[in-house]
CSV table of C-alpha atoms in Angstrom, one decimal:
chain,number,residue,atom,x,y,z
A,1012,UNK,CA,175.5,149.8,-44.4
A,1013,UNK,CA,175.9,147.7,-41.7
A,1014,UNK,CA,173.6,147.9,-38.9
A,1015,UNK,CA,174.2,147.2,-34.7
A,1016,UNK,CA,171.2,146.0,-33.1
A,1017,UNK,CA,170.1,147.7,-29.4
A,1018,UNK,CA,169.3,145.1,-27.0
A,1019,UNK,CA,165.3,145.9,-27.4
A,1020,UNK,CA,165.3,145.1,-31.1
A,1021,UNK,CA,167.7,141.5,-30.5
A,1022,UNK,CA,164.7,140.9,-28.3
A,1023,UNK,CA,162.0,141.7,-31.2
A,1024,UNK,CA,164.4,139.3,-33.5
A,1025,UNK,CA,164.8,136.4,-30.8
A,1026,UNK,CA,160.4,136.8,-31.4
A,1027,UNK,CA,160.7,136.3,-35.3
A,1028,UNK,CA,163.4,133.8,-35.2
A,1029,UNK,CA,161.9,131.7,-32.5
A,1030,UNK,CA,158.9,132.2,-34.8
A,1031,UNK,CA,160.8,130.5,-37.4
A,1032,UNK,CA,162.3,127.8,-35.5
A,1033,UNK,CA,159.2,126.1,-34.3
A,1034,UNK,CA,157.5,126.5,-38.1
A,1035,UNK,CA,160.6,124.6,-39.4
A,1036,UNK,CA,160.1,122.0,-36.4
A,1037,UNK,CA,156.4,121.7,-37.7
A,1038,UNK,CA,157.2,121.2,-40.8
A,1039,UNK,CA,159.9,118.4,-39.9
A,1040,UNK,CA,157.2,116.7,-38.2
A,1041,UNK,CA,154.7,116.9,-40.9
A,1042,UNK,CA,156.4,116.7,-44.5
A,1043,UNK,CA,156.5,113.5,-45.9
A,1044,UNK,CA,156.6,111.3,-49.1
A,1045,UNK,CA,153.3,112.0,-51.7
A,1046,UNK,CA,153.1,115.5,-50.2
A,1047,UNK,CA,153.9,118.1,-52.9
A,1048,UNK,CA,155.9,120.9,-52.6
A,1049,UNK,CA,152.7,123.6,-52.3
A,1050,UNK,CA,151.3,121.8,-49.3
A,1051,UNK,CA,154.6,122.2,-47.3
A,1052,UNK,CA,154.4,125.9,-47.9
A,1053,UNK,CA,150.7,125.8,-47.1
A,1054,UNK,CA,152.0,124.4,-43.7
A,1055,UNK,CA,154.7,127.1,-43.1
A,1056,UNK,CA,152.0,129.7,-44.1
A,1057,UNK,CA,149.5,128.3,-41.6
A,1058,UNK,CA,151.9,127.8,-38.6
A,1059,UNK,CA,153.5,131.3,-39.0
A,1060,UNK,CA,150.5,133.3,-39.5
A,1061,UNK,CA,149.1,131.5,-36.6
A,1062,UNK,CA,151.6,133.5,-34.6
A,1063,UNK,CA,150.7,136.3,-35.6
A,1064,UNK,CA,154.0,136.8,-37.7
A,1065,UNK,CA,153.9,137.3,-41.4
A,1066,UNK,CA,155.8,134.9,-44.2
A,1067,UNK,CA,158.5,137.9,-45.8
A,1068,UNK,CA,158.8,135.4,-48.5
A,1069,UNK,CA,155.9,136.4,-49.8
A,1070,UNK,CA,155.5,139.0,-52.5
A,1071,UNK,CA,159.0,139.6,-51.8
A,1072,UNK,CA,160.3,141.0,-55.4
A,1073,UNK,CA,157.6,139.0,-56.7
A,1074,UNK,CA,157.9,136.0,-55.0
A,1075,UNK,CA,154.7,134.3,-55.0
A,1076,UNK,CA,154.8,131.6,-52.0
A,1077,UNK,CA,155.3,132.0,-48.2
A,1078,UNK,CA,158.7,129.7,-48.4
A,1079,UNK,CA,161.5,128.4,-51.1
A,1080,UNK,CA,160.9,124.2,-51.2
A,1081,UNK,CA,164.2,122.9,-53.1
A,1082,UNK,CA,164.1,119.2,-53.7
A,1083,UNK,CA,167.3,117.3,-54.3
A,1084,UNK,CA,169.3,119.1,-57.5
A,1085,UNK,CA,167.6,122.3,-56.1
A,1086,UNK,CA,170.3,124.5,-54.4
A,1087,UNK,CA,167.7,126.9,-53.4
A,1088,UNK,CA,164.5,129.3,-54.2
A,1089,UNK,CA,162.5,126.4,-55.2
A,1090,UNK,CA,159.3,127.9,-55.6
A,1091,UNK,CA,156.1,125.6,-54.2
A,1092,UNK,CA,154.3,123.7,-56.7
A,1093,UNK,CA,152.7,120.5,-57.6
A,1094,UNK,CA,155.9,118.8,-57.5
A,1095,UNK,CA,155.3,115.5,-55.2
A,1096,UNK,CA,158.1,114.4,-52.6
A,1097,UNK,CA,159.2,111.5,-53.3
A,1098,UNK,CA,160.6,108.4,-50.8
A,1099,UNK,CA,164.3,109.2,-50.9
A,1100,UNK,CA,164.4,113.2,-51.5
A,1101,UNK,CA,166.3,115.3,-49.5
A,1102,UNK,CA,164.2,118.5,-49.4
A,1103,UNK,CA,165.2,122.3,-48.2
A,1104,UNK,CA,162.7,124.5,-46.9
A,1105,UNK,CA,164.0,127.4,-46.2
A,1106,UNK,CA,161.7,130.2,-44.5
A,1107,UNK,CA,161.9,133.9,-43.4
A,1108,UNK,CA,159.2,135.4,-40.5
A,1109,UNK,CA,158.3,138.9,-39.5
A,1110,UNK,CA,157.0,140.2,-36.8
A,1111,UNK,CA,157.0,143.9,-35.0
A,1112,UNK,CA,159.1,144.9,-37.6
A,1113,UNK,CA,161.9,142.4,-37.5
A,1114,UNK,CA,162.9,139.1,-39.8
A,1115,UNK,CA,164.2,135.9,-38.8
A,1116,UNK,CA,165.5,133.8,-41.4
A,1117,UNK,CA,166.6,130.3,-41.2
A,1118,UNK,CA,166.9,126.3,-43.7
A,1119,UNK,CA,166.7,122.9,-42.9
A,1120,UNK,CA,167.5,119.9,-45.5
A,1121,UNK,CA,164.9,117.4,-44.6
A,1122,UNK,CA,165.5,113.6,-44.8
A,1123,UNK,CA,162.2,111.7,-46.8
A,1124,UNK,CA,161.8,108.3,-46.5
A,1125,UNK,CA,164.5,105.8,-47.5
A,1126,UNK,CA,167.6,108.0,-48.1
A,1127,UNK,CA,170.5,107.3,-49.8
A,1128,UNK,CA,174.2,107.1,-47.3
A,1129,UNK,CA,175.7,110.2,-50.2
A,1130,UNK,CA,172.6,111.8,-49.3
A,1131,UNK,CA,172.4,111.7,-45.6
A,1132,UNK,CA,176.4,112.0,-45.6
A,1133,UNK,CA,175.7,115.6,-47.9
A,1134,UNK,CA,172.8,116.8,-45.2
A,1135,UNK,CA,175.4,115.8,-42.2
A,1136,UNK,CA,178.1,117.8,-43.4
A,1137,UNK,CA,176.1,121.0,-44.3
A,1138,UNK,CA,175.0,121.1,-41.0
A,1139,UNK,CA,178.9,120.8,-39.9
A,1140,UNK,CA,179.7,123.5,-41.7
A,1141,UNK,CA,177.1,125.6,-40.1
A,1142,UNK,CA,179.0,124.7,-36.5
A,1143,UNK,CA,182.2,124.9,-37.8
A,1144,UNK,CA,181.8,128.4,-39.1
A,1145,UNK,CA,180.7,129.5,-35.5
A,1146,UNK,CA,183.4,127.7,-33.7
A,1147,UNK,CA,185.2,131.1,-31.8
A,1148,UNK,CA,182.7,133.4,-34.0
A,1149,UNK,CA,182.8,136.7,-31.9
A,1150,UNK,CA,183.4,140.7,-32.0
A,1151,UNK,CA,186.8,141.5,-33.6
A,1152,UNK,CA,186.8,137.4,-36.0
A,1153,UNK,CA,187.4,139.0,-39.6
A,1154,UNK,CA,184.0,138.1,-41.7
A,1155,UNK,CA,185.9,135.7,-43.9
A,1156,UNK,CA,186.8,133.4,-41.5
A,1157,UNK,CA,183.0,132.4,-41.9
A,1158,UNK,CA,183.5,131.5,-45.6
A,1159,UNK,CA,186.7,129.9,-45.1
A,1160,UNK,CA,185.7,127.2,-42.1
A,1161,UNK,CA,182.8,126.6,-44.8
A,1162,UNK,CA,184.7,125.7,-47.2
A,1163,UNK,CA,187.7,124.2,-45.6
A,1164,UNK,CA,185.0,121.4,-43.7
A,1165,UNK,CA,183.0,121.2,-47.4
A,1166,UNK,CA,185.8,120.2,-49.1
A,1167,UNK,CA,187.8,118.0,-47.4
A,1168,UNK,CA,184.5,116.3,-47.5
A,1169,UNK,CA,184.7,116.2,-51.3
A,1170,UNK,CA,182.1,118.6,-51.8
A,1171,UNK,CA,180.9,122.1,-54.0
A,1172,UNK,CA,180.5,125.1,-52.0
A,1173,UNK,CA,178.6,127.7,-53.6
A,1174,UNK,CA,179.6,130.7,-54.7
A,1175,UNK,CA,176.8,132.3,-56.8
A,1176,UNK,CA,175.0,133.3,-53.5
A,1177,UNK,CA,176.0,134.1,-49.8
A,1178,UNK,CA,174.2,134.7,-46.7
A,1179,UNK,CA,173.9,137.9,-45.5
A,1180,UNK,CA,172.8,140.5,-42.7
A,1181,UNK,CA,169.1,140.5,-40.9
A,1182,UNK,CA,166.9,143.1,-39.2
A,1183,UNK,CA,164.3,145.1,-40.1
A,1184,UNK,CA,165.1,143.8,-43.7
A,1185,UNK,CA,165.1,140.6,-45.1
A,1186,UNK,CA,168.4,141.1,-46.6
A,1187,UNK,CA,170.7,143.7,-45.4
A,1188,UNK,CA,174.9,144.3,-45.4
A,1189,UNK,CA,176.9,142.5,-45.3
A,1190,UNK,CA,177.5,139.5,-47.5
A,1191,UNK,CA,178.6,136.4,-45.7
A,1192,UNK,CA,180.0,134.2,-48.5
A,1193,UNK,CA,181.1,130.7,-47.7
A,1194,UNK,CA,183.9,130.7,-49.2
A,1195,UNK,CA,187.3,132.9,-48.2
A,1196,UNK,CA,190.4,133.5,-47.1
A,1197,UNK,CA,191.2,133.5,-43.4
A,1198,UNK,CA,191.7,136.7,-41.8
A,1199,UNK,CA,190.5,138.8,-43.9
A,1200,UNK,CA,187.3,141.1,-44.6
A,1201,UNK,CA,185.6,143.0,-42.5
A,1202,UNK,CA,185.6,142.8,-38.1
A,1203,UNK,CA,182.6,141.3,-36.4
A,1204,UNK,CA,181.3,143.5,-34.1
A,1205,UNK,CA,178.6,142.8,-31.2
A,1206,UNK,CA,174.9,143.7,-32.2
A,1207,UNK,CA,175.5,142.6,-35.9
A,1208,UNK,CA,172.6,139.8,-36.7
A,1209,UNK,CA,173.8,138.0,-40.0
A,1210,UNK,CA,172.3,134.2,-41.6
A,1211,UNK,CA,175.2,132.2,-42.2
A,1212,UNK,CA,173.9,129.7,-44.7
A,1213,UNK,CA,175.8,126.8,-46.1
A,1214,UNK,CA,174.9,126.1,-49.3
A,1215,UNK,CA,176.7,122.5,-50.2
A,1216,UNK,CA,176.5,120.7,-53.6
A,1217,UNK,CA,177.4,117.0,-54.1
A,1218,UNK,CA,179.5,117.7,-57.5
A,1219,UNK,CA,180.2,121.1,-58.6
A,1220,UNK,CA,180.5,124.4,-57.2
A,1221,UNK,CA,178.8,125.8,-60.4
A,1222,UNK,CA,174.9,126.1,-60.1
A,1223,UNK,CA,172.4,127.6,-63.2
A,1224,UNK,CA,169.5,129.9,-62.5
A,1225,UNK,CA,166.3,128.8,-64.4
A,1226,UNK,CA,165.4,131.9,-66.9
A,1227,UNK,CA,161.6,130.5,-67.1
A,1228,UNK,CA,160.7,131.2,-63.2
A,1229,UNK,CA,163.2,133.5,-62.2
A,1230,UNK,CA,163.9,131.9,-59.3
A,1231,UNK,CA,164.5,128.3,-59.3
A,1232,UNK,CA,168.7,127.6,-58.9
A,1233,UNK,CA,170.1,124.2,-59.6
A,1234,UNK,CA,173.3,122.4,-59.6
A,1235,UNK,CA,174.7,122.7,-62.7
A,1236,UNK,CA,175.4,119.0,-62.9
A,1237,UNK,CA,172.0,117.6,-61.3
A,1238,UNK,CA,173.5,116.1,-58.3
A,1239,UNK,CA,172.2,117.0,-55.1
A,1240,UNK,CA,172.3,119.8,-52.7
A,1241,UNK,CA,171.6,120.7,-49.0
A,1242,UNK,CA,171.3,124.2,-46.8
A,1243,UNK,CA,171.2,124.2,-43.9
A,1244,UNK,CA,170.8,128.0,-42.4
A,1245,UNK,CA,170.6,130.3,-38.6
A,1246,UNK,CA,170.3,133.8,-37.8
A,1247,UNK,CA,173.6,134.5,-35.6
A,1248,UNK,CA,174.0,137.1,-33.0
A,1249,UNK,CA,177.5,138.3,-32.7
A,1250,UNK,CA,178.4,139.0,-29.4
A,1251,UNK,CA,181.8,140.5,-27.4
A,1252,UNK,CA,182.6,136.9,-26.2
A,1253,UNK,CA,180.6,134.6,-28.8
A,1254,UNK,CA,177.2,134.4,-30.7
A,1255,UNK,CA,173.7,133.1,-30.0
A,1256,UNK,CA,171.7,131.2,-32.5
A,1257,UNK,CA,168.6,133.0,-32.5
A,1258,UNK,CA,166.4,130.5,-34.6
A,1259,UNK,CA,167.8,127.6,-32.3
């Protein structure tokens, strides 16, 4: 079921998701090469507690870090470990914050060191595909339009879009209705309407669409042939005449 916000909880949200913006800006300013994948969650952990938010990632159906670190082949849910960053990884953090009872929810691809032009090309046009799926975004645009301006920029760019996972509503959930896949034909699905708060959430591959989810951790998702991925993710408010990016 889909779910209007009232004006007092957007306000609550634009709390969590600015909450969320300046962790990810932390973290930009802080990861680097030799770290390992648990000290970048130790920063988000630290910088969102800090506020007095809470990390929804954690414990979240098990879930046993405060953020999903996906280096390079990683698509996402790369849980934090002793993995070290190396000069030339792109690296997704992707984070979720709560606070008074709301979530805001948002991913950055991170540039280390000396990376590759594919690389930094990849990163470039995941973010693209974030602004291209908002272009016009408002009450009444059909929820596929979302998918299809993803996938339209993603692959006249030569890339995967990803299909196994979607982005989806936010609120007083982590996760709530509907499903915002990144792929899809124009004009259809459901109509937008003002007060929904959904994460649109490119999820780009440099080969393949097709990704594999790792039995062992239960988590972990991977390209399926090993070449990179990037995310790059926002909270959106739909509104009568447009959106606002909450976590921007």
């Amino acid at each position: 079921m889909v779910t209007l916000k009232s004006e007092n909880q957007i306000e609550l949200m634009r709390e969590s998701c600015r909450i969320v913006k300046e962790t990810l800006d932390f973290v930009g300013k802080n990861i680097r090469a030799g770290m390992t994948t648990k000290q970048v969650d130790e920063l988000v952990y630290r910088y969102i507690t800090s506020c007095g938010a809470y990390p929804s990632e954690l414990g979240y159906q098990g879930y046993p870090a405060s953020s999903c670190v996906s280096v390079n082949e990683v698509v996402v849910h790369g849980i934090p470990s002793d993995r070290v960053i190396l000069d030339g990884d792109i690296v997704s953090v992707d984070i979720t914050a709560e606070k008074n009872g709301y979530h805001g929810d948002a991913c950055r691809t991170f540039l280390i060191g000396n990376v590759s032009e594919d690389k930094k090309r990849l990163v470039k046009v995941t973010e693209e595909c974030f602004f291209k799926a908002v272009e016009g975004l408002r009450e009444g645009t059909p929820l596929f339009d979302i998918g299809y301006a993803v996938q339209t920029h993603a692959e006249a760019n030569g890339y995967g879009v990803v299909r196994a996972l979607t982005g989806h509503g936010i609120g007083k959930e982590m996760h709530e209705d509907p499903s915002v896949p990144n792929y899809g034909k124009k004009g259809t699905g459901m109509r937008l309407k003002a007060g929904m708060t959904i994460c649109i959430e490119p999820m780009i591959n440099m080969g393949t669409y097709k990704v594999t989810f790792d039995r062992s951790d239960g988590w972990t998702v991977r390209t399926a042939d090993s070449k990179p991925a990037a995310h790059y993710e926002n909270t959106v408010l739909i509104k009568e005449d447009g959106v606002e990016i909450l976590t921007l």
